[in-house]
Structures are given as C-alpha cells and as structure tokens.
C-alpha cells in the first residue's frame, strides 16, 4: 500500500488530498513504527516524498496551473509543508537514531534555510520545532548534530543580525567555538519563536548533555524565562532542569538566584501546565531544604511579591 500512497502524494492535484495522505502515513508510522517500513527502500521512498513536499516539487504545488493566488491557497501551501515536516521526527523515533541520522542530515539544509533572518516567524518556529523534536527522537545519534544545531537555534531568536552572528561559528564546531555564542536569548523575534528555542535547547540538553557545554548553555536557558506565549514548552524546560539537577546538581545549585528570579512570574502564569508547576515546586522545595542560606538570600534579593508567591507555593505543595 505504501507505494500507492506515495504515488498519490506526488501526483494528486489537490492539496487537501495530499495532506490527508501524509496524515494517514504519519499515524501508521507512529503506531506501527519499524513494522510500517519493513524494507529499507520504504524509508528512502517516504523521505524522498517528504523532501519533495518541503521543496514544493509535488504536483499539487505547481502554482503555474492556478490562475488565482489568494490567501487560501497560500495557507494550504503552508499547511502542506507542515504536514510533511511533522513526518520527520515521527520517522526518527520510529526507525531509530542510527538508521534515521543520514536522512536527517539530508533534511537539515531545508530546515535551516527556514531559520534565516529574512524568514517569517512562522517558518522559524516550524523549523525550530521540527529540529528539536527530531533531535529528541534521534537520541544518542544526535551527538554529531548538536554542536552545529544549538548555536543556530539560539541564533533563531535574533532578527537582522542572526546570519552575521551564526556564519563564522558554524564553520567551527569545536568546544572553543562556544565562546562566540550569546549569553542570552533576546526578545527581538516573536515571543513564540524564542519560546520554541527554549524548548529546543532544553531537549538538546537532555538528549546530549555530554555534547555541549552545559555550564554555558544552561544559564542562557534559565535567563530566557519566563516564557511569553508557548506555555506548553514549560514542561520541556522544567523536565530539563530536573534532569540536570539529578545528573549534575552543581549546575543547578549555582543558578539558585536565577531560578528564584524566574519562578515568581512562572508560578503566576495562569496557563502553566500542571506537570511544569509540579516539577518547579519540587525543585524549589528541594533547593530550599538543601541550600537554605543561598535560597533565602535569593528570596530577599527578589521583589516582595515574587518572594511571597514562592514561599506560599512551597508551603501549599
């Protein structure tokens, strides 16, 4: 059946039909994993179709056949690309990192191209999300990608100077190159893009902590809090903090003032996911018990309303 679906995706003239095909394929691969792609050629063929959609080369994307170029058509074009992109992390998780890594390397130039300074916020957010989820699906096989990708993701939160800041370091992915990267994630791009970058950085820290300078990247992540728009990313961020606290507690203990600073606004977020809230409260209670003097000093250095909200939250946990 796979060849029939792929042929339909390549040759059908209706975007809605192609989106439906991609959606069905994504569900099948997600549920059946490797069993959905028993032959190596199946993965190759599916990735080829995904790539063709991302490059806008399938039949339904042939705009020369259309006389109208209205907003609806543009929206369908964007949705179709999203459907194709969402297949990438699904394939990474289904087939395994070692198998999918070469295919991901082929997709990367297309995704990175959407992270240029001139790209729209929607394109940046799309690329950041796909890259982050795929890296997580690749697991340990992501180690060869992370040194190159992390600076790009952090640069995605910048606008006109992004390309200038990224080009030189991207040619040098040795540990020394980390000194060129920003110590903060500025809010010059849209809030959602920056929030997505926070989620992406958190995923990379959990997936491959040995492949990046945690002591440099972790403070940058904390400094970017609170999130402004995509509050679901709080779950990933605080899973990351809990992961680092468990595996390298000194990195977290050094950041008690920064954690306390951001906790007040985070706890005051009406849309804070329950999981993130519980992770944060557990962290704050542990830090308070483990380093009471440092924790109290951080509270005293915070605005009164922040200190009060944190103490009340810990007390009610």
Coordinates of C-alpha atoms in Angstrom, one line a residue, residues 88-236:
X88 CA 10.5 13.9 10.1
X89 CA 10.5 13.5 14.0
X90 CA 8.0 10.7 13.7
X91 CA 10.3 8.8 11.4
X92 CA 13.3 9.4 13.7
X93 CA 11.5 7.9 16.6
X94 CA 10.0 5.0 14.6
X95 CA 13.2 3.9 12.9
X96 CA 15.8 4.7 15.5
X97 CA 18.6 7.3 15.6
X98 CA 21.3 5.3 13.9
X99 CA 19.0 4.4 10.9
X100 CA 17.5 7.9 10.5
X101 CA 20.5 10.1 11.1
X102 CA 21.7 10.1 7.5
X103 CA 18.2 11.0 6.3
X104 CA 18.0 13.8 8.9
X105 CA 21.3 15.2 7.5
X106 CA 19.6 15.4 4.2
X107 CA 16.6 17.3 5.6
X108 CA 18.7 19.8 7.6
X109 CA 19.6 22.2 4.9
X110 CA 15.9 22.6 4.0
X111 CA 15.1 23.3 7.7
X112 CA 18.0 25.6 8.4
X113 CA 17.0 27.6 5.3
X114 CA 13.8 28.5 7.1
X115 CA 15.7 29.9 10.0
X116 CA 17.4 32.7 8.1
X117 CA 17.0 36.3 9.4
X118 CA 14.7 37.0 6.4
X119 CA 12.4 34.1 7.1
X120 CA 9.0 34.6 8.6
X121 CA 8.3 33.9 12.3
X122 CA 6.1 31.1 11.2
X123 CA 8.9 29.5 9.2
X124 CA 11.4 29.9 12.0
X125 CA 9.0 28.4 14.6
X126 CA 8.3 25.5 12.3
X127 CA 11.9 24.7 11.7
X128 CA 12.9 25.1 15.3
X129 CA 10.1 22.7 16.4
X130 CA 10.9 20.0 13.8
X131 CA 14.6 20.1 14.5
X132 CA 14.1 19.9 18.3
X133 CA 11.7 17.0 18.2
X134 CA 13.8 15.1 15.7
X135 CA 16.9 15.5 17.8
X136 CA 15.0 14.1 20.7
X137 CA 13.9 11.2 18.5
X138 CA 17.5 10.5 17.4
X139 CA 18.7 10.1 20.9
X140 CA 22.4 9.4 21.2
X141 CA 22.7 9.5 17.4
X142 CA 22.1 13.3 17.6
X143 CA 25.6 13.9 19.1
X144 CA 27.1 14.7 15.7
X145 CA 24.4 17.3 15.0
X146 CA 24.1 19.1 18.3
X147 CA 27.3 21.2 18.2
X148 CA 26.2 22.7 14.9
X149 CA 22.5 23.0 15.6
X150 CA 22.5 24.5 19.1
X151 CA 24.1 27.8 18.0
X152 CA 21.7 28.0 15.1
X153 CA 18.7 27.5 17.4
X154 CA 20.0 30.2 19.8
X155 CA 20.5 32.5 16.8
X156 CA 16.9 31.9 15.7
X157 CA 15.8 34.3 18.4
X158 CA 17.6 37.1 16.7
X159 CA 16.5 39.0 13.7
X160 CA 18.6 41.0 11.2
X161 CA 21.9 40.2 12.8
X162 CA 21.3 36.5 13.1
X163 CA 23.1 35.4 9.9
X164 CA 26.2 37.5 10.7
X165 CA 26.4 36.1 14.2
X166 CA 25.9 32.5 13.0
X167 CA 28.0 32.2 9.9
X168 CA 31.5 32.3 11.4
X169 CA 30.9 30.0 14.3
X170 CA 29.1 27.5 12.2
X171 CA 32.3 26.7 10.4
X172 CA 33.9 25.8 13.7
X173 CA 32.0 23.4 15.9
X174 CA 34.8 22.6 18.3
X175 CA 34.2 23.4 22.0
X176 CA 36.2 26.6 21.7
X177 CA 33.6 27.9 19.3
X178 CA 31.0 28.1 22.2
X179 CA 32.6 31.4 23.4
X180 CA 31.1 33.1 20.3
X181 CA 27.5 32.4 21.2
X182 CA 25.1 34.7 23.0
X183 CA 24.8 34.7 26.8
X184 CA 21.1 35.4 26.5
X185 CA 18.1 34.9 24.1
X186 CA 16.9 38.4 23.2
X187 CA 13.3 39.1 22.5
X188 CA 13.9 40.6 19.1
X189 CA 12.0 37.8 17.4
X190 CA 8.4 36.9 18.2
X191 CA 7.8 35.5 21.6
X192 CA 6.7 32.1 20.2
X193 CA 9.9 31.7 18.3
X194 CA 12.0 32.4 21.4
X195 CA 9.9 30.1 23.5
X196 CA 10.3 27.4 20.9
X197 CA 14.1 27.9 21.0
X198 CA 13.9 27.5 24.8
X199 CA 12.2 24.2 24.3
X200 CA 14.6 23.1 21.7
X201 CA 17.7 23.9 23.8
X202 CA 16.1 22.1 26.8
X203 CA 15.6 19.0 24.6
X204 CA 19.2 19.1 23.4
X205 CA 20.5 19.4 27.0
X206 CA 18.6 16.3 28.0
X207 CA 19.4 14.3 24.8
X208 CA 23.1 15.0 24.6
X209 CA 24.4 16.8 27.7
X210 CA 27.9 15.5 27.1
X211 CA 28.0 17.1 23.6
X212 CA 27.7 20.7 24.8
X213 CA 29.0 23.0 27.5
X214 CA 26.1 22.7 30.0
X215 CA 27.8 25.3 32.2
X216 CA 27.4 27.9 29.4
X217 CA 24.1 26.8 27.9
X218 CA 22.0 26.1 31.0
X219 CA 22.3 29.7 32.4
X220 CA 21.2 31.0 29.0
X221 CA 18.1 28.9 29.1
X222 CA 17.2 30.0 32.6
X223 CA 17.8 33.6 31.8
X224 CA 15.2 33.4 29.0
X225 CA 12.4 32.6 31.5
X226 CA 9.6 33.3 31.9
X227 CA 8.1 32.2 28.6
X228 CA 5.8 34.6 26.9
X229 CA 3.4 32.7 24.6
X230 CA 4.0 29.0 24.1
X231 CA 3.5 27.9 27.7
X232 CA 3.5 24.1 26.8
X233 CA 7.3 24.5 26.5
X234 CA 7.4 24.9 30.3
X235 CA 7.0 21.2 30.6
X236 CA 10.1 20.5 28.5

